[in-house]
mmCIF file of C-alpha atoms in Angstrom:
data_model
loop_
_atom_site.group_PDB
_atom_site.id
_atom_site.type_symbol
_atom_site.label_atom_id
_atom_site.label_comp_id
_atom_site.label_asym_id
_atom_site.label_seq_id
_atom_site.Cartn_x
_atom_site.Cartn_y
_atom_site.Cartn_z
ATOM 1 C CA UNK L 1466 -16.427 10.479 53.740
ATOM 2 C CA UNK L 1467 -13.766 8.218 55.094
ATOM 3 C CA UNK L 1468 -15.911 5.046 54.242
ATOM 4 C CA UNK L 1469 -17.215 6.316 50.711
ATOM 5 C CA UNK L 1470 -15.249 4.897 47.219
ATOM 6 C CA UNK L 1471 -15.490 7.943 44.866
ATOM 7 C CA UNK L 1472 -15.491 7.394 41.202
ATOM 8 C CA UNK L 1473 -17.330 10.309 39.510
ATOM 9 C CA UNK L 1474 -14.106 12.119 38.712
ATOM 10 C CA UNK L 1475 -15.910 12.864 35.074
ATOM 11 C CA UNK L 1476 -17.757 15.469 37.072
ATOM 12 C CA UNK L 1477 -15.460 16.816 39.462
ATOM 13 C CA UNK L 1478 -12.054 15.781 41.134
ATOM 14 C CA UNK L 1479 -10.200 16.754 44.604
ATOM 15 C CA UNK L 1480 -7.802 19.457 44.311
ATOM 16 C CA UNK L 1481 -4.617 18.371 44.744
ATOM 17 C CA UNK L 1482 -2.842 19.070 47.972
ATOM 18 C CA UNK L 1483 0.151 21.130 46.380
ATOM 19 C CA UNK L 1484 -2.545 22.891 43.800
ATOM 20 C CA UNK L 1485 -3.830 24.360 47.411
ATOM 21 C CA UNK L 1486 -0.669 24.942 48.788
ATOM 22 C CA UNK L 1487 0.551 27.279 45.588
ATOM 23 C CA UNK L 1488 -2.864 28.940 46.039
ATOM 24 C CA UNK L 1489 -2.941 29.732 49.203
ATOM 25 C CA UNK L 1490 -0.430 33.053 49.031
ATOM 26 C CA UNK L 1491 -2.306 34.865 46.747
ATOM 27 C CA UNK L 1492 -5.821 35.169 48.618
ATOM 28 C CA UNK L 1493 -4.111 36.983 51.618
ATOM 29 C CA UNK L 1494 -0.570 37.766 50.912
ATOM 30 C CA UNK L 1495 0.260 38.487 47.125
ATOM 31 C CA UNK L 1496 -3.611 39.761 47.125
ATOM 32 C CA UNK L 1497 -3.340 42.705 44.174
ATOM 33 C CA UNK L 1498 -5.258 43.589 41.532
ATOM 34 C CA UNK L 1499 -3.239 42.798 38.065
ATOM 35 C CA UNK L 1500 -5.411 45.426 36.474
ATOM 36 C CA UNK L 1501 -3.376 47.915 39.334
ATOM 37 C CA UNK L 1502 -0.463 49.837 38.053
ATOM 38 C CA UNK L 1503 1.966 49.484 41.202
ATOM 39 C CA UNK L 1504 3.991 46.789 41.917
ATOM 40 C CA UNK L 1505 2.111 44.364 43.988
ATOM 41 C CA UNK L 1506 -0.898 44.256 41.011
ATOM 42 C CA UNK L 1507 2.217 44.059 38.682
ATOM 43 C CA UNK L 1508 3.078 41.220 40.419
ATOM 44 C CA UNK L 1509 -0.283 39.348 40.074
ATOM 45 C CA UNK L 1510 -0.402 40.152 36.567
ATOM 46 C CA UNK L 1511 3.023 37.932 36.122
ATOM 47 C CA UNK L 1512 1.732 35.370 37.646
ATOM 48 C CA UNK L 1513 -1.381 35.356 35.302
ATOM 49 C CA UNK L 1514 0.927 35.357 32.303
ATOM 50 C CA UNK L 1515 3.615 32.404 33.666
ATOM 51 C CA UNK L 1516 0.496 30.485 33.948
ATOM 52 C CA UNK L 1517 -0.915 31.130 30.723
ATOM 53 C CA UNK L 1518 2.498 29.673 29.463
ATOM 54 C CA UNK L 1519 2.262 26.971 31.591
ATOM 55 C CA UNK L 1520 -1.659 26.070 29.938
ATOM 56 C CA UNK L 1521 -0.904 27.002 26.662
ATOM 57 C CA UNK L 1522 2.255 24.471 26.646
ATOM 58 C CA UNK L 1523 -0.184 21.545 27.452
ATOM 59 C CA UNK L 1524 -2.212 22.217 24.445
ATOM 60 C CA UNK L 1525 0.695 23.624 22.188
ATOM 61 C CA UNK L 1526 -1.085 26.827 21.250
ATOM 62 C CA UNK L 1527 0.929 29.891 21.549
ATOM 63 C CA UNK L 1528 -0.206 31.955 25.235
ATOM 64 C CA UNK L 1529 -1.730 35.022 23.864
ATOM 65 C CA UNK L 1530 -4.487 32.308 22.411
ATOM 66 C CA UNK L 1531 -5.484 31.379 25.456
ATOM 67 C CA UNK L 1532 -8.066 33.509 27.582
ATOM 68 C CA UNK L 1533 -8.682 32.737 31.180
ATOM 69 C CA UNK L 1534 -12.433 32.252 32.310
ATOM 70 C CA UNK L 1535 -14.756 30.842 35.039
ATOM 71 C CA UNK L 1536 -14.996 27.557 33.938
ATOM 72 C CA UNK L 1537 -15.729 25.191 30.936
ATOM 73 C CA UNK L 1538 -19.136 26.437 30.472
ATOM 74 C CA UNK L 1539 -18.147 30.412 30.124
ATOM 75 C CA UNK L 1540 -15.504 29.019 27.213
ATOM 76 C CA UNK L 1541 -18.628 27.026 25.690
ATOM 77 C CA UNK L 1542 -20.699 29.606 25.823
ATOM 78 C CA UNK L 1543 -18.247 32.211 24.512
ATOM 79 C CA UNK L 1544 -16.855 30.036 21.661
ATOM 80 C CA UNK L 1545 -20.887 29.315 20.416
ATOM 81 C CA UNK L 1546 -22.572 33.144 21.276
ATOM 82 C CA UNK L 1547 -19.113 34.942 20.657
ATOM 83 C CA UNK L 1548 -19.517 32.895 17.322
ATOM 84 C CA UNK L 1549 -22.581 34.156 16.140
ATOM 85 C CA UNK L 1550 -22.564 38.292 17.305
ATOM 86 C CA UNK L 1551 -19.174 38.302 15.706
ATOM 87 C CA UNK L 1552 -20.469 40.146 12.903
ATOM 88 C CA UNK L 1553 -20.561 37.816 10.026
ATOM 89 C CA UNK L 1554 -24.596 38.125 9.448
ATOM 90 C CA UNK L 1555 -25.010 36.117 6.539
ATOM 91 C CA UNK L 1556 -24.139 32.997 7.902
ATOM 92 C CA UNK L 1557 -26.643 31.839 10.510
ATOM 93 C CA UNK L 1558 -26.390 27.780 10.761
ATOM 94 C CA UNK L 1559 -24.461 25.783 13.251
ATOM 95 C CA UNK L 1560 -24.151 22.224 13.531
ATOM 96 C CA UNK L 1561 -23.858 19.936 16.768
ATOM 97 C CA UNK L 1562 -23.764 16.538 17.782
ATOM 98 C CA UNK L 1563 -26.668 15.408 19.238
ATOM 99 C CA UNK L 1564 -25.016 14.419 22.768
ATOM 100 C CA UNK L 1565 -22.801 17.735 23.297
ATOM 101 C CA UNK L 1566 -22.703 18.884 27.097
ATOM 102 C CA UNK L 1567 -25.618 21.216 27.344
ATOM 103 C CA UNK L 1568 -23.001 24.055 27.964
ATOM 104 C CA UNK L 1569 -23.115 23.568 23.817
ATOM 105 C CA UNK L 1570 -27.071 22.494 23.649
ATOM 106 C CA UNK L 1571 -28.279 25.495 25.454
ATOM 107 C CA UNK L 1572 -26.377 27.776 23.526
ATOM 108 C CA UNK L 1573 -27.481 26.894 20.493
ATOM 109 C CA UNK L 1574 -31.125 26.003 21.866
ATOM 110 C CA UNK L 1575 -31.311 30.397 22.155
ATOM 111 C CA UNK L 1576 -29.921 31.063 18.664
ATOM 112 C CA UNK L 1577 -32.310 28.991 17.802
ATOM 113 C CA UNK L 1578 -35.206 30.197 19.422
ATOM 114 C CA UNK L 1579 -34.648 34.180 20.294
ATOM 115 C CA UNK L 1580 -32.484 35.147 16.918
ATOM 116 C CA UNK L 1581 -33.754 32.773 14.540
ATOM 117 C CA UNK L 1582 -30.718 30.678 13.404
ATOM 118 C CA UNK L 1583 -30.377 27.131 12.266
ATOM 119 C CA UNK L 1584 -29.080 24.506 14.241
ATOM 120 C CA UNK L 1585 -28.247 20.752 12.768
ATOM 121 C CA UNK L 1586 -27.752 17.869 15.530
ATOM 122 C CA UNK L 1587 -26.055 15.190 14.103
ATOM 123 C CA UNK L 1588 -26.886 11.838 15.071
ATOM 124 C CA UNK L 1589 -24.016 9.630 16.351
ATOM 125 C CA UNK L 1590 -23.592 5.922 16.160
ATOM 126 C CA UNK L 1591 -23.915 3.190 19.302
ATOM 127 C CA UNK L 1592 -20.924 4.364 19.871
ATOM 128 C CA UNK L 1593 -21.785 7.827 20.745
ATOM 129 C CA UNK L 1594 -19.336 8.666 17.563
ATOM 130 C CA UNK L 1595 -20.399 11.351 15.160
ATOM 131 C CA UNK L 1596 -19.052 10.526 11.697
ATOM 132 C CA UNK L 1597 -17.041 13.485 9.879
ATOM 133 C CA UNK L 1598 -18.959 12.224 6.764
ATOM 134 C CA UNK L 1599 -22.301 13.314 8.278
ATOM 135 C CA UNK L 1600 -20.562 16.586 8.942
ATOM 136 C CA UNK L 1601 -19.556 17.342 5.488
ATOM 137 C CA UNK L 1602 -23.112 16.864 4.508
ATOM 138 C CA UNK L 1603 -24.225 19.267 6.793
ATOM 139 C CA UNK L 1604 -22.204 22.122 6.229
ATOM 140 C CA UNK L 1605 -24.183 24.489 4.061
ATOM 141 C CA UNK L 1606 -22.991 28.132 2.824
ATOM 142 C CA UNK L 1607 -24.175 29.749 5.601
ATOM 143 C CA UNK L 1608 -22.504 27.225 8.071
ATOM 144 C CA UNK L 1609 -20.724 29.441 10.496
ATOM 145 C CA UNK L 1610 -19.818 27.000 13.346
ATOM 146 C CA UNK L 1611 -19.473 23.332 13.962
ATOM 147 C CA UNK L 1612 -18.681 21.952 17.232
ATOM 148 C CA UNK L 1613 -18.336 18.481 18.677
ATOM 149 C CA UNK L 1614 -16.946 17.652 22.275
ATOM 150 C CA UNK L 1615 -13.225 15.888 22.010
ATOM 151 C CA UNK L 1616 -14.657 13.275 25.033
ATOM 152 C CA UNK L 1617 -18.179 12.925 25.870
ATOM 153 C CA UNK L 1618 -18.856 13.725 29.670
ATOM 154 C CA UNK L 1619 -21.260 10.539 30.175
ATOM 155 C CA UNK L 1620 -19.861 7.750 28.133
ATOM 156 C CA UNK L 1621 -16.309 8.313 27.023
ATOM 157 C CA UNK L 1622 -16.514 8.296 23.408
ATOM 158 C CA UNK L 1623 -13.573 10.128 21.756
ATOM 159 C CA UNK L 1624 -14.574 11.766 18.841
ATOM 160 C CA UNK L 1625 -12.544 11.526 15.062
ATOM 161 C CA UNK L 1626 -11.452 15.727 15.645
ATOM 162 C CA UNK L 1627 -8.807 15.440 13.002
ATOM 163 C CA UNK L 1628 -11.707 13.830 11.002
ATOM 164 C CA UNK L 1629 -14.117 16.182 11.860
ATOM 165 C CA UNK L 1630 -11.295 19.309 11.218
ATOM 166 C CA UNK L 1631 -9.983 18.502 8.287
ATOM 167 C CA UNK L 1632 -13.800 19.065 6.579
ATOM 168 C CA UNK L 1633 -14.080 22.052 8.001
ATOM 169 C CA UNK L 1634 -10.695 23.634 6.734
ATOM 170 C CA UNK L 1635 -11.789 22.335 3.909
ATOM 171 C CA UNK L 1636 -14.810 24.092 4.013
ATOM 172 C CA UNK L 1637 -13.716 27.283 5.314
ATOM 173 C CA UNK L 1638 -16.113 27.195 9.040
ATOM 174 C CA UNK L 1639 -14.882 27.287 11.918
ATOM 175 C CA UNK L 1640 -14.544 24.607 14.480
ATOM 176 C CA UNK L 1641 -14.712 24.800 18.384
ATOM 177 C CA UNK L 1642 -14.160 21.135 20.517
ATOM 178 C CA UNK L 1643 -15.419 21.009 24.010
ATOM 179 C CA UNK L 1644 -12.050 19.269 25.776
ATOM 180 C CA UNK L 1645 -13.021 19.941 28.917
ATOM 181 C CA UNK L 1646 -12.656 16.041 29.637
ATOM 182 C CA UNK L 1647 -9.732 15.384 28.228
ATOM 183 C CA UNK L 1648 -7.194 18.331 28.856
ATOM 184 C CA UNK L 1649 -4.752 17.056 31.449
ATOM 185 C CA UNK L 1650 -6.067 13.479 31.344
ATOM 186 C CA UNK L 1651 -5.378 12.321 27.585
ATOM 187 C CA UNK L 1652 -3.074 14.325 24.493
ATOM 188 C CA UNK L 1653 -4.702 16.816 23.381
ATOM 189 C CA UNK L 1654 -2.480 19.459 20.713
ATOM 190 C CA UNK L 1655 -4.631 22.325 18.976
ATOM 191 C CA UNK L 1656 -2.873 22.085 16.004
ATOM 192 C CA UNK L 1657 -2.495 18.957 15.541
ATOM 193 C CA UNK L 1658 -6.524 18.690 15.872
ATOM 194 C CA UNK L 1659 -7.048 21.264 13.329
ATOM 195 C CA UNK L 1660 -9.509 23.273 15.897
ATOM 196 C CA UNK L 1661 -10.080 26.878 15.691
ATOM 197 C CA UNK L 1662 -10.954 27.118 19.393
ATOM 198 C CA UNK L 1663 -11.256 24.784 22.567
ATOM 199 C CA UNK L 1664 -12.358 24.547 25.598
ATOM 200 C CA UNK L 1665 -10.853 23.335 29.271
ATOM 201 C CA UNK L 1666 -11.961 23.497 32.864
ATOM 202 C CA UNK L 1667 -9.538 23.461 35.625
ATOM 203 C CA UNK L 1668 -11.642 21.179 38.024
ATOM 204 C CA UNK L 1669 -11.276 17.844 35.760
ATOM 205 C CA UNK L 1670 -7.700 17.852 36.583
ATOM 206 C CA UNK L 1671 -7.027 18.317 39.712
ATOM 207 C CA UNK L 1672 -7.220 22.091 40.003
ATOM 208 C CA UNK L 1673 -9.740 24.165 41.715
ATOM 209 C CA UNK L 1674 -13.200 24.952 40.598
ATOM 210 C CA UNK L 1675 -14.523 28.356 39.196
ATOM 211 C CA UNK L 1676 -11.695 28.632 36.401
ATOM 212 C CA UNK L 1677 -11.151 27.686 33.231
ATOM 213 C CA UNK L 1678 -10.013 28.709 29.202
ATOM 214 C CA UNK L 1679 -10.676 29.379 26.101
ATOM 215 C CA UNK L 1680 -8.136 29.003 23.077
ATOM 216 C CA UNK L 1681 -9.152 31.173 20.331
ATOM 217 C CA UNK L 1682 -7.053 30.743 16.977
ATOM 218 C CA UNK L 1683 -4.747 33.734 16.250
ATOM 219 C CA UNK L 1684 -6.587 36.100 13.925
ATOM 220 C CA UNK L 1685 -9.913 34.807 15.329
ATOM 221 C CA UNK L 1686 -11.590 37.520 16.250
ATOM 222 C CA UNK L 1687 -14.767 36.741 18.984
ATOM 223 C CA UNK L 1688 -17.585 39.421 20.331
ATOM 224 C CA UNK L 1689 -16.610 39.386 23.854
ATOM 225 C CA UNK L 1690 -19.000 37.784 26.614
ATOM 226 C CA UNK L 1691 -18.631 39.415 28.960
ATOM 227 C CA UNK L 1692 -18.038 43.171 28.959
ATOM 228 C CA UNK L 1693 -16.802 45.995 31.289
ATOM 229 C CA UNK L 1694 -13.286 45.822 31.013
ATOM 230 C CA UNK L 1695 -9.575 45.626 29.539
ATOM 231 C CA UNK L 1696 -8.811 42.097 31.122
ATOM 232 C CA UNK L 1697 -7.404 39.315 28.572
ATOM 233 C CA UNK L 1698 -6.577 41.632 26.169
ATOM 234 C CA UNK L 1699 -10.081 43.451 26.150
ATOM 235 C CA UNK L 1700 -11.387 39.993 25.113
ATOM 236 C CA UNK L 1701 -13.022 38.792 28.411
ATOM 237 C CA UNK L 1702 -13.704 41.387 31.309
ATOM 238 C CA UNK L 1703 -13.863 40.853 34.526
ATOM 239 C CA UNK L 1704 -10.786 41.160 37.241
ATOM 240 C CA UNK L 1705 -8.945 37.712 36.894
ATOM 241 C CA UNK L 1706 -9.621 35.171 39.076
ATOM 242 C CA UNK L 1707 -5.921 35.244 40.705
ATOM 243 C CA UNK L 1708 -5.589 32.050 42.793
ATOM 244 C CA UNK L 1709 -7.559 30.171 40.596
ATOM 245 C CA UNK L 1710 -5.570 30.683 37.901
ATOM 246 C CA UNK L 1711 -2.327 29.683 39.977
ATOM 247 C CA UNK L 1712 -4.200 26.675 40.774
ATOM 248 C CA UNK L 1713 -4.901 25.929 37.341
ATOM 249 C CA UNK L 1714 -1.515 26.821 36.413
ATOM 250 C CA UNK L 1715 0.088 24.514 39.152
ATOM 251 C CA UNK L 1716 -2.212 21.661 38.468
ATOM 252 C CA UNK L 1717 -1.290 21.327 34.774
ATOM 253 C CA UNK L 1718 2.182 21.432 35.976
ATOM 254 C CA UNK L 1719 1.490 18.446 38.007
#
């Protein structure tokens, strides 16, 4: 390894030496359950919420919009399916860009194919840039979600979201952005993007893999993904991932 020149960090990066070192406690020593009621689960569910704050800062969305999960492609997933079993029926269509991480595609591949939705792929320029023009035209009354990637994973492009947003406020649908390549390595500020929700994965920026978020607007309200428990507010179940959430917490921090 000593002789090899790594520049994929696009796909994955090294976890930084101090992101390991503020992990490390909390798989043997600080080990409890922040579902538990007694003090040392107590504990763990502190250190869950100063890291939320710490996330939520980078981003500027307030911390009870932000819900921890296993990576960026559990918040994809969540923000397109949680989308469409939310309850709003009537409205069946969603609308892409053509070169979203397939995190996005494959979501909306199974509406598509198992519950009979719509699903528009917008075409993007040599660029790789999808024009917000394009996405006004596409927006129909039964539009229920569009969402286009902040930075695509393969060639960089950094798509208009302001552009993009300020049609769909307009339009009254909601908008998800796929930052996973961007949070912690170039500005990104929920509100000043005009997103309704956004995704981020800890192991783009130095954290460790296996976690990641969701922010979900306030007054959004999602069907949950994954179900069996109070955790995040009843909105995600599954005991937290409790080091990897310190890590994540530490590394955007760093």
């Amino acid at each position: 390894m000593k002789d090899e020149i790594y520049l994929d960090h696009s796909a994955t990066t090294p976890t930084d030496p101090r992101v390991v070192a503020e992990m490390e406690p909390y798989f043997t020593e600080y080990f409890g359950n922040p579902s538990s009621l007694y003090s040392i689960g107590v504990s763990a569910a502190q250190t869950i919420e100063r890291a939320r704050e710490k996330v939520a800062a980078l981003i500027n969305c307030a911390p009870e919009e932000l819900f921890f999960t296993s990576g960026g492609t559990e918040a994809d997933n969540w923000a397109v399916l949680g989308t469409a079993f939310s309850g709003k029926s009537a409205k069946k269509h969603v609308i892409i860009s053509s070169i979203e991480h397939h995190a996005v595609l494959e979501p909306c591949n199974f509406l598509e194919k198992k519950i009979n939705w719509e699903v528009t792929r917008l075409p993007v320029d040599s660029f790789g840039m999808v024009s917000p023009d394009d996405v006004r035209k596409a927006i129909r009354k039964d539009t229920a979600l569009v969402s286009v990637m902040h930075a695509n994973n393969e060639i960089g492009t950094i798509e208009p979201i302001q552009g993009i947003s300020a049609v769909t406020r307009e339009k009254g649908v909601l908008l998800h952005v796929d930052a996973v390549q961007t949070v912690g390595n170039y500005p990104v500020d929920v509100k000043e993007m005009g997103c309704d929700m956004l995704s981020l994965s800890s192991h783009k920026l130095y954290g460790p893999k296996g976690v990641g978020a969701l922010f979900i607007r306030k007054g959004l309200r999602l069907q949950p993904f994954i179900m069996g428990g109070g955790q995040e507010r009843g909105r995600r179940a599954s005991t937290q991932n409790v080091p990897g959430i310190v890590g994540l917490g530490k590394a955007v921090e760093i």
